[in-house]
Structures are given as structure tokens and as C-alpha cells.
């Protein structure tokens, strides 16, 4: 995950220190511009999909991240933040690609 503050002229990695590298979705809060939420795990499942470990939230524009849960979900293709309350998230999370969970 990368961030730009100059219209895409340069980019800075903001998720490199996390224990997972695959991202299914990223969204920014409409009501609090410093709040970003990322769902981990590849969104388009296939035979070689990499999985994630839940939902991550940043309240400081991507400087720090906290895992908010759903660690066993593996793939989160869509997250929506409530338009007026950045603490309310709607998360689309299908079942795991393999196994009996």
C-alpha cells in the first residue's frame, strides 16, 4: 500500500511494516480524512491466492496501523466506512478459499 501527497508524482509505502502484504481493499473515511481502513488478502480468489489476516485501520493518515479483527477471514474484497462515523465499518468477507471453515 502506498500514499501520495503530490498528485502521484511520488509515492511512499505505508504498510510495509505489517505482517501481511496482500491487500483486497483500501478506503478513506469521508468524515475523518486521516482514517484509512485496509482489508487484507487478495480480492480475486484463484488457485494461488495469497491470504491476509483481517482488517487494519489507521487514524493518522497511514503512519501507524492496528489490526481490528477478522484475522481468520483470509480475503476481504470490500470495506465501506459509514459516511458520518469512522468507527462503523461494513466488511465483505467470503469464506476461506480452501478448508472447512
Short mmCIF file of N, CA, C and O in Angstrom, two decimals:
data_model
loop_
_atom_site.label_atom_id
_atom_site.label_comp_id
_atom_site.label_asym_id
_atom_site.label_seq_id
_atom_site.Cartn_x
_atom_site.Cartn_y
_atom_site.Cartn_z
N UNK A 1 0.85 -1.15 0.00
CA UNK A 1 0.00 0.00 0.00
C UNK A 1 0.91 1.23 0.00
O UNK A 1 1.88 1.30 0.76
N UNK A 2 0.58 2.18 -0.86
CA UNK A 2 1.38 3.39 -0.99
C UNK A 2 0.50 4.63 -0.83
O UNK A 2 -0.71 4.57 -1.04
N UNK A 3 1.13 5.76 -0.50
CA UNK A 3 0.40 7.02 -0.32
C UNK A 3 1.14 8.11 -1.10
O UNK A 3 2.36 8.15 -1.13
N UNK A 4 0.36 8.99 -1.73
CA UNK A 4 0.92 10.16 -2.40
C UNK A 4 0.29 11.41 -1.82
O UNK A 4 -0.90 11.40 -1.45
N UNK A 5 1.05 12.46 -1.73
CA UNK A 5 0.51 13.75 -1.26
C UNK A 5 0.73 14.84 -2.30
O UNK A 5 0.47 16.01 -2.04
N UNK A 6 1.22 14.44 -3.49
CA UNK A 6 1.50 15.42 -4.53
C UNK A 6 0.93 15.01 -5.89
O UNK A 6 1.55 15.24 -6.92
N UNK A 7 -0.24 14.42 -5.87
CA UNK A 7 -0.92 14.06 -7.11
C UNK A 7 -0.28 12.93 -7.88
O UNK A 7 -0.46 12.83 -9.09
N UNK A 8 0.49 12.09 -7.20
CA UNK A 8 1.07 10.92 -7.86
C UNK A 8 2.47 11.12 -8.40
O UNK A 8 3.01 10.23 -9.06
N UNK A 9 3.09 12.26 -8.15
CA UNK A 9 4.47 12.47 -8.62
C UNK A 9 5.43 11.56 -7.87
O UNK A 9 6.35 10.98 -8.44
N UNK A 10 5.20 11.41 -6.56
CA UNK A 10 6.00 10.47 -5.78
C UNK A 10 5.08 9.71 -4.83
O UNK A 10 3.99 10.17 -4.50
N UNK A 11 5.55 8.52 -4.42
CA UNK A 11 4.75 7.63 -3.58
C UNK A 11 5.59 7.14 -2.42
O UNK A 11 6.79 6.92 -2.56
N UNK A 12 4.92 6.93 -1.26
CA UNK A 12 5.61 6.43 -0.07
C UNK A 12 4.89 5.17 0.42
O UNK A 12 3.67 5.16 0.56
N UNK A 13 5.64 4.08 0.67
CA UNK A 13 5.00 2.88 1.23
C UNK A 13 4.52 3.15 2.65
O UNK A 13 5.23 3.76 3.44
N UNK A 14 3.30 2.71 2.96
CA UNK A 14 2.75 2.97 4.29
C UNK A 14 2.31 1.69 5.02
O UNK A 14 1.81 1.77 6.14
N UNK A 15 2.52 0.52 4.41
CA UNK A 15 2.05 -0.72 5.01
C UNK A 15 3.15 -1.77 5.11
O UNK A 15 2.92 -2.90 5.47
N UNK A 16 4.39 -1.41 4.79
CA UNK A 16 5.49 -2.36 4.72
C UNK A 16 5.83 -3.03 6.04
O UNK A 16 6.40 -4.12 6.04
N UNK A 17 5.52 -2.43 7.17
CA UNK A 17 5.89 -2.99 8.47
C UNK A 17 4.87 -3.97 9.01
O UNK A 17 5.03 -4.48 10.12
N UNK A 18 3.84 -4.27 8.25
CA UNK A 18 2.79 -5.19 8.71
C UNK A 18 3.16 -6.63 8.37
O UNK A 18 3.94 -6.88 7.46
N UNK A 19 2.58 -7.59 9.09
CA UNK A 19 2.94 -9.00 8.87
C UNK A 19 2.31 -9.63 7.64
O UNK A 19 2.48 -10.83 7.41
N UNK A 20 1.60 -8.89 6.84
CA UNK A 20 0.93 -9.40 5.64
C UNK A 20 1.13 -8.38 4.52
O UNK A 20 1.26 -7.18 4.76
N UNK A 21 1.19 -8.88 3.28
CA UNK A 21 1.47 -7.95 2.17
C UNK A 21 0.35 -7.87 1.15
O UNK A 21 0.40 -7.02 0.27
N UNK A 22 -0.67 -8.73 1.22
CA UNK A 22 -1.72 -8.69 0.22
C UNK A 22 -2.88 -7.82 0.69
O UNK A 22 -3.30 -7.89 1.84
N UNK A 23 -3.39 -7.01 -0.21
CA UNK A 23 -4.46 -6.07 0.11
C UNK A 23 -5.64 -6.35 -0.82
O UNK A 23 -5.49 -6.46 -2.03
N UNK A 24 -6.84 -6.48 -0.23
CA UNK A 24 -8.05 -6.68 -1.01
C UNK A 24 -8.79 -5.39 -1.28
O UNK A 24 -9.39 -5.21 -2.32
N UNK A 25 -8.74 -4.44 -0.32
CA UNK A 25 -9.44 -3.17 -0.49
C UNK A 25 -8.85 -2.15 0.47
O UNK A 25 -8.36 -2.50 1.55
N UNK A 26 -8.90 -0.90 0.07
CA UNK A 26 -8.49 0.23 0.91
C UNK A 26 -9.53 1.32 0.75
O UNK A 26 -10.00 1.58 -0.35
N UNK A 27 -9.89 1.95 1.84
CA UNK A 27 -10.85 3.05 1.76
C UNK A 27 -10.47 4.14 2.75
O UNK A 27 -9.79 3.90 3.73
N UNK A 28 -10.92 5.36 2.45
CA UNK A 28 -10.65 6.54 3.29
C UNK A 28 -11.98 7.06 3.79
O UNK A 28 -12.95 7.14 3.05
N UNK A 29 -12.02 7.44 5.06
CA UNK A 29 -13.24 7.95 5.66
C UNK A 29 -13.64 9.29 5.05
O UNK A 29 -12.80 10.17 4.82
N UNK A 30 -14.94 9.45 4.80
CA UNK A 30 -15.47 10.72 4.31
C UNK A 30 -15.52 11.77 5.41
O UNK A 30 -15.37 12.96 5.15
N UNK A 31 -15.74 11.34 6.65
CA UNK A 31 -15.90 12.28 7.75
C UNK A 31 -14.61 12.61 8.49
O UNK A 31 -14.51 13.65 9.13
N UNK A 32 -13.61 11.71 8.40
CA UNK A 32 -12.32 11.93 9.07
C UNK A 32 -11.22 11.57 8.07
O UNK A 32 -10.89 10.40 7.91
N UNK A 33 -10.63 12.56 7.44
CA UNK A 33 -9.71 12.32 6.32
C UNK A 33 -8.44 11.58 6.70
O UNK A 33 -7.77 11.03 5.83
N UNK A 34 -8.07 11.52 7.96
CA UNK A 34 -6.88 10.77 8.37
C UNK A 34 -7.16 9.29 8.61
O UNK A 34 -6.23 8.51 8.83
N UNK A 35 -8.41 8.88 8.58
CA UNK A 35 -8.77 7.48 8.82
C UNK A 35 -8.75 6.70 7.51
O UNK A 35 -9.42 7.07 6.55
N UNK A 36 -7.93 5.65 7.49
CA UNK A 36 -7.86 4.73 6.36
C UNK A 36 -8.10 3.32 6.90
O UNK A 36 -7.66 2.99 8.00
N UNK A 37 -8.76 2.50 6.11
CA UNK A 37 -9.02 1.12 6.50
C UNK A 37 -8.63 0.23 5.33
O UNK A 37 -8.97 0.51 4.18
N UNK A 38 -7.90 -0.84 5.65
CA UNK A 38 -7.49 -1.79 4.62
C UNK A 38 -7.91 -3.20 4.98
O UNK A 38 -7.77 -3.62 6.12
N UNK A 39 -8.45 -3.89 3.99
CA UNK A 39 -8.77 -5.30 4.15
C UNK A 39 -7.69 -6.12 3.49
O UNK A 39 -7.29 -5.84 2.36
N UNK A 40 -7.17 -7.12 4.19
CA UNK A 40 -6.06 -7.88 3.65
C UNK A 40 -6.53 -9.16 2.96
O UNK A 40 -7.65 -9.62 3.17
N UNK A 41 -5.66 -9.71 2.14
CA UNK A 41 -5.97 -10.91 1.37
C UNK A 41 -6.42 -10.51 -0.02
O UNK A 41 -7.13 -9.52 -0.19
N UNK A 42 -6.01 -11.27 -1.02
CA UNK A 42 -6.37 -10.95 -2.39
C UNK A 42 -7.87 -11.00 -2.59
O UNK A 42 -8.54 -11.91 -2.12
N UNK A 43 -8.39 -10.04 -3.30
CA UNK A 43 -9.84 -9.94 -3.52
C UNK A 43 -10.33 -10.92 -4.58
O UNK A 43 -11.45 -11.41 -4.49
N UNK A 44 -9.51 -11.21 -5.56
CA UNK A 44 -9.91 -12.10 -6.65
C UNK A 44 -9.29 -13.48 -6.42
O UNK A 44 -8.18 -13.75 -6.85
N UNK A 45 -10.04 -14.33 -5.73
CA UNK A 45 -9.52 -15.65 -5.37
C UNK A 45 -9.28 -16.52 -6.59
O UNK A 45 -10.06 -16.55 -7.52
N UNK A 46 -8.20 -17.24 -6.53
CA UNK A 46 -7.84 -18.21 -7.56
C UNK A 46 -7.01 -19.30 -6.89
O UNK A 46 -6.82 -19.28 -5.69
N UNK A 47 -6.49 -20.22 -7.63
CA UNK A 47 -5.78 -21.36 -7.04
C UNK A 47 -4.53 -20.97 -6.27
O UNK A 47 -4.08 -21.70 -5.40
N UNK A 48 -3.94 -19.84 -6.56
CA UNK A 48 -2.70 -19.45 -5.88
C UNK A 48 -2.87 -18.14 -5.11
O UNK A 48 -1.93 -17.37 -4.99
N UNK A 49 -4.05 -17.89 -4.58
CA UNK A 49 -4.32 -16.64 -3.85
C UNK A 49 -3.52 -16.55 -2.57
O UNK A 49 -3.40 -17.53 -1.83
N UNK A 50 -3.02 -15.38 -2.30
CA UNK A 50 -2.37 -15.11 -1.01
C UNK A 50 -3.42 -14.58 -0.05
O UNK A 50 -4.25 -13.75 -0.42
N UNK A 51 -3.40 -15.05 1.19
CA UNK A 51 -4.43 -14.61 2.12
C UNK A 51 -3.88 -13.59 3.10
O UNK A 51 -2.68 -13.43 3.27
N UNK A 52 -4.80 -12.89 3.71
CA UNK A 52 -4.45 -11.87 4.67
C UNK A 52 -4.78 -12.29 6.09
O UNK A 52 -5.05 -13.46 6.35
N UNK A 53 -4.79 -11.31 6.97
CA UNK A 53 -5.09 -11.60 8.37
C UNK A 53 -6.00 -10.55 8.99
O UNK A 53 -5.81 -10.13 10.12
N UNK A 54 -6.98 -10.10 8.23
CA UNK A 54 -8.00 -9.24 8.80
C UNK A 54 -8.04 -7.82 8.28
O UNK A 54 -7.54 -7.51 7.21
N UNK A 55 -8.66 -6.97 9.10
CA UNK A 55 -8.88 -5.57 8.77
C UNK A 55 -7.90 -4.71 9.55
O UNK A 55 -7.72 -4.90 10.76
N UNK A 56 -7.27 -3.76 8.86
CA UNK A 56 -6.35 -2.83 9.50
C UNK A 56 -6.91 -1.42 9.40
O UNK A 56 -7.47 -1.04 8.38
N UNK A 57 -6.70 -0.64 10.46
CA UNK A 57 -7.18 0.74 10.48
C UNK A 57 -6.05 1.66 10.91
O UNK A 57 -5.28 1.35 11.81
N UNK A 58 -5.96 2.79 10.23
CA UNK A 58 -5.02 3.85 10.59
C UNK A 58 -5.82 5.11 10.89
O UNK A 58 -6.70 5.48 10.12
N UNK A 59 -5.50 5.77 11.99
CA UNK A 59 -6.16 7.03 12.34
C UNK A 59 -5.25 8.23 12.13
O UNK A 59 -5.62 9.35 12.46
N UNK A 60 -4.06 7.97 11.59
CA UNK A 60 -3.09 9.05 11.40
C UNK A 60 -2.58 9.13 9.96
O UNK A 60 -1.42 9.42 9.71
N UNK A 61 -3.45 8.87 9.02
CA UNK A 61 -3.10 9.01 7.61
C UNK A 61 -2.20 7.92 7.06
O UNK A 61 -1.58 8.10 6.02
N UNK A 62 -2.10 6.79 7.76
CA UNK A 62 -1.30 5.68 7.27
C UNK A 62 0.06 5.55 7.93
O UNK A 62 0.85 4.68 7.55
N UNK A 63 0.36 6.38 8.93
CA UNK A 63 1.65 6.26 9.61
C UNK A 63 1.72 5.01 10.48
O UNK A 63 2.75 4.33 10.52
N UNK A 64 0.64 4.72 11.18
CA UNK A 64 0.58 3.51 12.01
C UNK A 64 -0.71 2.76 11.71
O UNK A 64 -1.71 3.37 11.31
N UNK A 65 -0.69 1.44 11.92
CA UNK A 65 -1.83 0.58 11.60
C UNK A 65 -2.12 -0.35 12.77
O UNK A 65 -1.19 -0.83 13.42
N UNK A 66 -3.40 -0.62 13.01
CA UNK A 66 -3.83 -1.57 14.03
C UNK A 66 -4.75 -2.60 13.40
O UNK A 66 -5.66 -2.24 12.65
N UNK A 67 -4.52 -3.87 13.73
CA UNK A 67 -5.40 -4.92 13.26
C UNK A 67 -6.68 -4.86 14.08
O UNK A 67 -6.65 -4.93 15.30
N UNK A 68 -7.82 -4.73 13.38
CA UNK A 68 -9.11 -4.56 14.05
C UNK A 68 -9.90 -5.87 14.16
O UNK A 68 -10.99 -5.88 14.70
N UNK A 69 -9.36 -6.97 13.63
CA UNK A 69 -10.05 -8.24 13.76
C UNK A 69 -10.28 -8.93 12.42
O UNK A 69 -9.73 -8.53 11.40
N UNK A 70 -11.09 -9.98 12.45
CA UNK A 70 -11.38 -10.85 11.30
C UNK A 70 -10.10 -11.51 10.77
O UNK A 70 -9.93 -11.70 9.57
N UNK A 71 -9.21 -11.88 11.69
CA UNK A 71 -7.91 -12.44 11.30
C UNK A 71 -8.00 -13.74 10.53
O UNK A 71 -7.14 -14.04 9.71
N UNK A 72 -9.04 -14.54 10.75
CA UNK A 72 -9.17 -15.82 10.06
C UNK A 72 -10.00 -15.75 8.79
O UNK A 72 -10.31 -16.78 8.19
N UNK A 73 -10.35 -14.57 8.35
CA UNK A 73 -11.20 -14.41 7.17
C UNK A 73 -10.44 -14.71 5.88
O UNK A 73 -11.01 -15.24 4.94
N UNK A 74 -9.19 -14.37 5.80
CA UNK A 74 -8.27 -14.62 4.69
C UNK A 74 -8.42 -13.70 3.49
O UNK A 74 -7.43 -13.33 2.89
N UNK A 75 -9.65 -13.32 3.10
CA UNK A 75 -9.83 -12.49 1.91
C UNK A 75 -10.92 -11.44 2.19
O UNK A 75 -12.05 -11.80 2.48
N UNK A 76 -10.56 -10.17 2.09
CA UNK A 76 -11.53 -9.10 2.30
C UNK A 76 -11.53 -8.21 1.06
O UNK A 76 -10.67 -7.34 0.90
N UNK A 77 -12.50 -8.42 0.17
CA UNK A 77 -12.52 -7.69 -1.09
C UNK A 77 -13.18 -6.31 -1.03
O UNK A 77 -13.04 -5.53 -1.96
N UNK A 78 -13.91 -6.00 0.05
CA UNK A 78 -14.63 -4.72 0.07
C UNK A 78 -14.87 -4.26 1.50
O UNK A 78 -15.31 -5.04 2.35
N UNK A 79 -14.57 -2.98 1.73
CA UNK A 79 -14.85 -2.33 3.02
C UNK A 79 -15.49 -0.98 2.73
O UNK A 79 -15.05 -0.25 1.85
N UNK A 80 -16.53 -0.66 3.49
CA UNK A 80 -17.17 0.65 3.41
C UNK A 80 -17.17 1.24 4.82
O UNK A 80 -17.55 0.58 5.78
N UNK A 81 -16.74 2.49 4.93
CA UNK A 81 -16.78 3.21 6.20
C UNK A 81 -18.06 4.02 6.22
O UNK A 81 -18.39 4.70 5.24
N UNK A 82 -18.78 3.97 7.33
CA UNK A 82 -20.00 4.77 7.47
C UNK A 82 -19.68 6.23 7.16
O UNK A 82 -18.66 6.76 7.61
N UNK A 83 -20.52 6.92 6.40
CA UNK A 83 -20.20 8.29 5.97
C UNK A 83 -20.04 9.32 7.08
O UNK A 83 -19.31 10.30 6.91
N UNK A 84 -20.68 9.11 8.23
CA UNK A 84 -20.56 10.10 9.30
C UNK A 84 -19.93 9.56 10.58
O UNK A 84 -19.74 10.32 11.52
N UNK A 85 -19.57 8.26 10.62
CA UNK A 85 -18.97 7.67 11.81
C UNK A 85 -17.87 6.71 11.38
O UNK A 85 -18.15 5.58 11.00
N UNK A 86 -16.64 7.15 11.46
CA UNK A 86 -15.50 6.36 11.00
C UNK A 86 -15.25 5.12 11.86
O UNK A 86 -14.39 4.30 11.53
N UNK A 87 -15.98 4.96 12.95
CA UNK A 87 -15.84 3.77 13.79
C UNK A 87 -16.78 2.64 13.36
O UNK A 87 -16.73 1.56 13.93
N UNK A 88 -17.62 2.89 12.36
CA UNK A 88 -18.54 1.87 11.87
C UNK A 88 -18.06 1.43 10.49
O UNK A 88 -17.97 2.22 9.56
N UNK A 89 -17.74 0.13 10.38
CA UNK A 89 -17.24 -0.43 9.13
C UNK A 89 -18.19 -1.52 8.64
O UNK A 89 -18.71 -2.30 9.44
N UNK A 90 -18.36 -1.59 7.34
CA UNK A 90 -19.11 -2.67 6.71
C UNK A 90 -18.09 -3.46 5.89
O UNK A 90 -17.44 -2.91 5.00
N UNK A 91 -17.94 -4.74 6.20
CA UNK A 91 -16.88 -5.55 5.61
C UNK A 91 -17.48 -6.74 4.86
O UNK A 91 -18.25 -7.51 5.43
N UNK A 92 -17.11 -6.88 3.59
CA UNK A 92 -17.48 -8.06 2.81
C UNK A 92 -16.35 -9.06 2.95
O UNK A 92 -15.20 -8.76 2.64
N UNK A 93 -16.68 -10.24 3.46
CA UNK A 93 -15.65 -11.25 3.70
C UNK A 93 -16.19 -12.63 3.35
O UNK A 93 -16.98 -13.20 4.11
N UNK A 94 -15.81 -13.18 2.19
CA UNK A 94 -16.27 -14.53 1.84
C UNK A 94 -15.60 -15.57 2.71
O UNK A 94 -14.65 -15.29 3.42
N UNK A 95 -16.08 -16.79 2.61
CA UNK A 95 -15.44 -17.89 3.33
C UNK A 95 -14.03 -18.11 2.80
O UNK A 95 -13.68 -17.63 1.73
N UNK A 96 -13.25 -18.87 3.52
CA UNK A 96 -11.90 -19.16 3.07
C UNK A 96 -11.94 -19.93 1.75
O UNK A 96 -12.90 -20.63 1.45
N UNK A 97 -10.88 -19.79 0.97
CA UNK A 97 -10.82 -20.41 -0.35
C UNK A 97 -10.73 -21.93 -0.26
O UNK A 97 -11.33 -22.65 -1.05
N UNK A 98 -10.00 -22.44 0.72
CA UNK A 98 -9.86 -23.88 0.91
C UNK A 98 -10.13 -24.23 2.36
O UNK A 98 -10.07 -23.39 3.24
N UNK A 99 -10.43 -25.47 2.63
CA UNK A 99 -10.65 -25.91 4.00
C UNK A 99 -12.12 -25.96 4.34
O UNK A 99 -12.99 -25.76 3.51
N UNK A 100 -12.40 -26.22 5.59
CA UNK A 100 -13.79 -26.41 6.02
C UNK A 100 -14.27 -25.32 6.96
O UNK A 100 -15.25 -25.51 7.65
N UNK A 101 -13.60 -24.19 7.01
CA UNK A 101 -14.03 -23.11 7.90
C UNK A 101 -15.30 -22.46 7.44
O UNK A 101 -15.61 -22.34 6.33
#
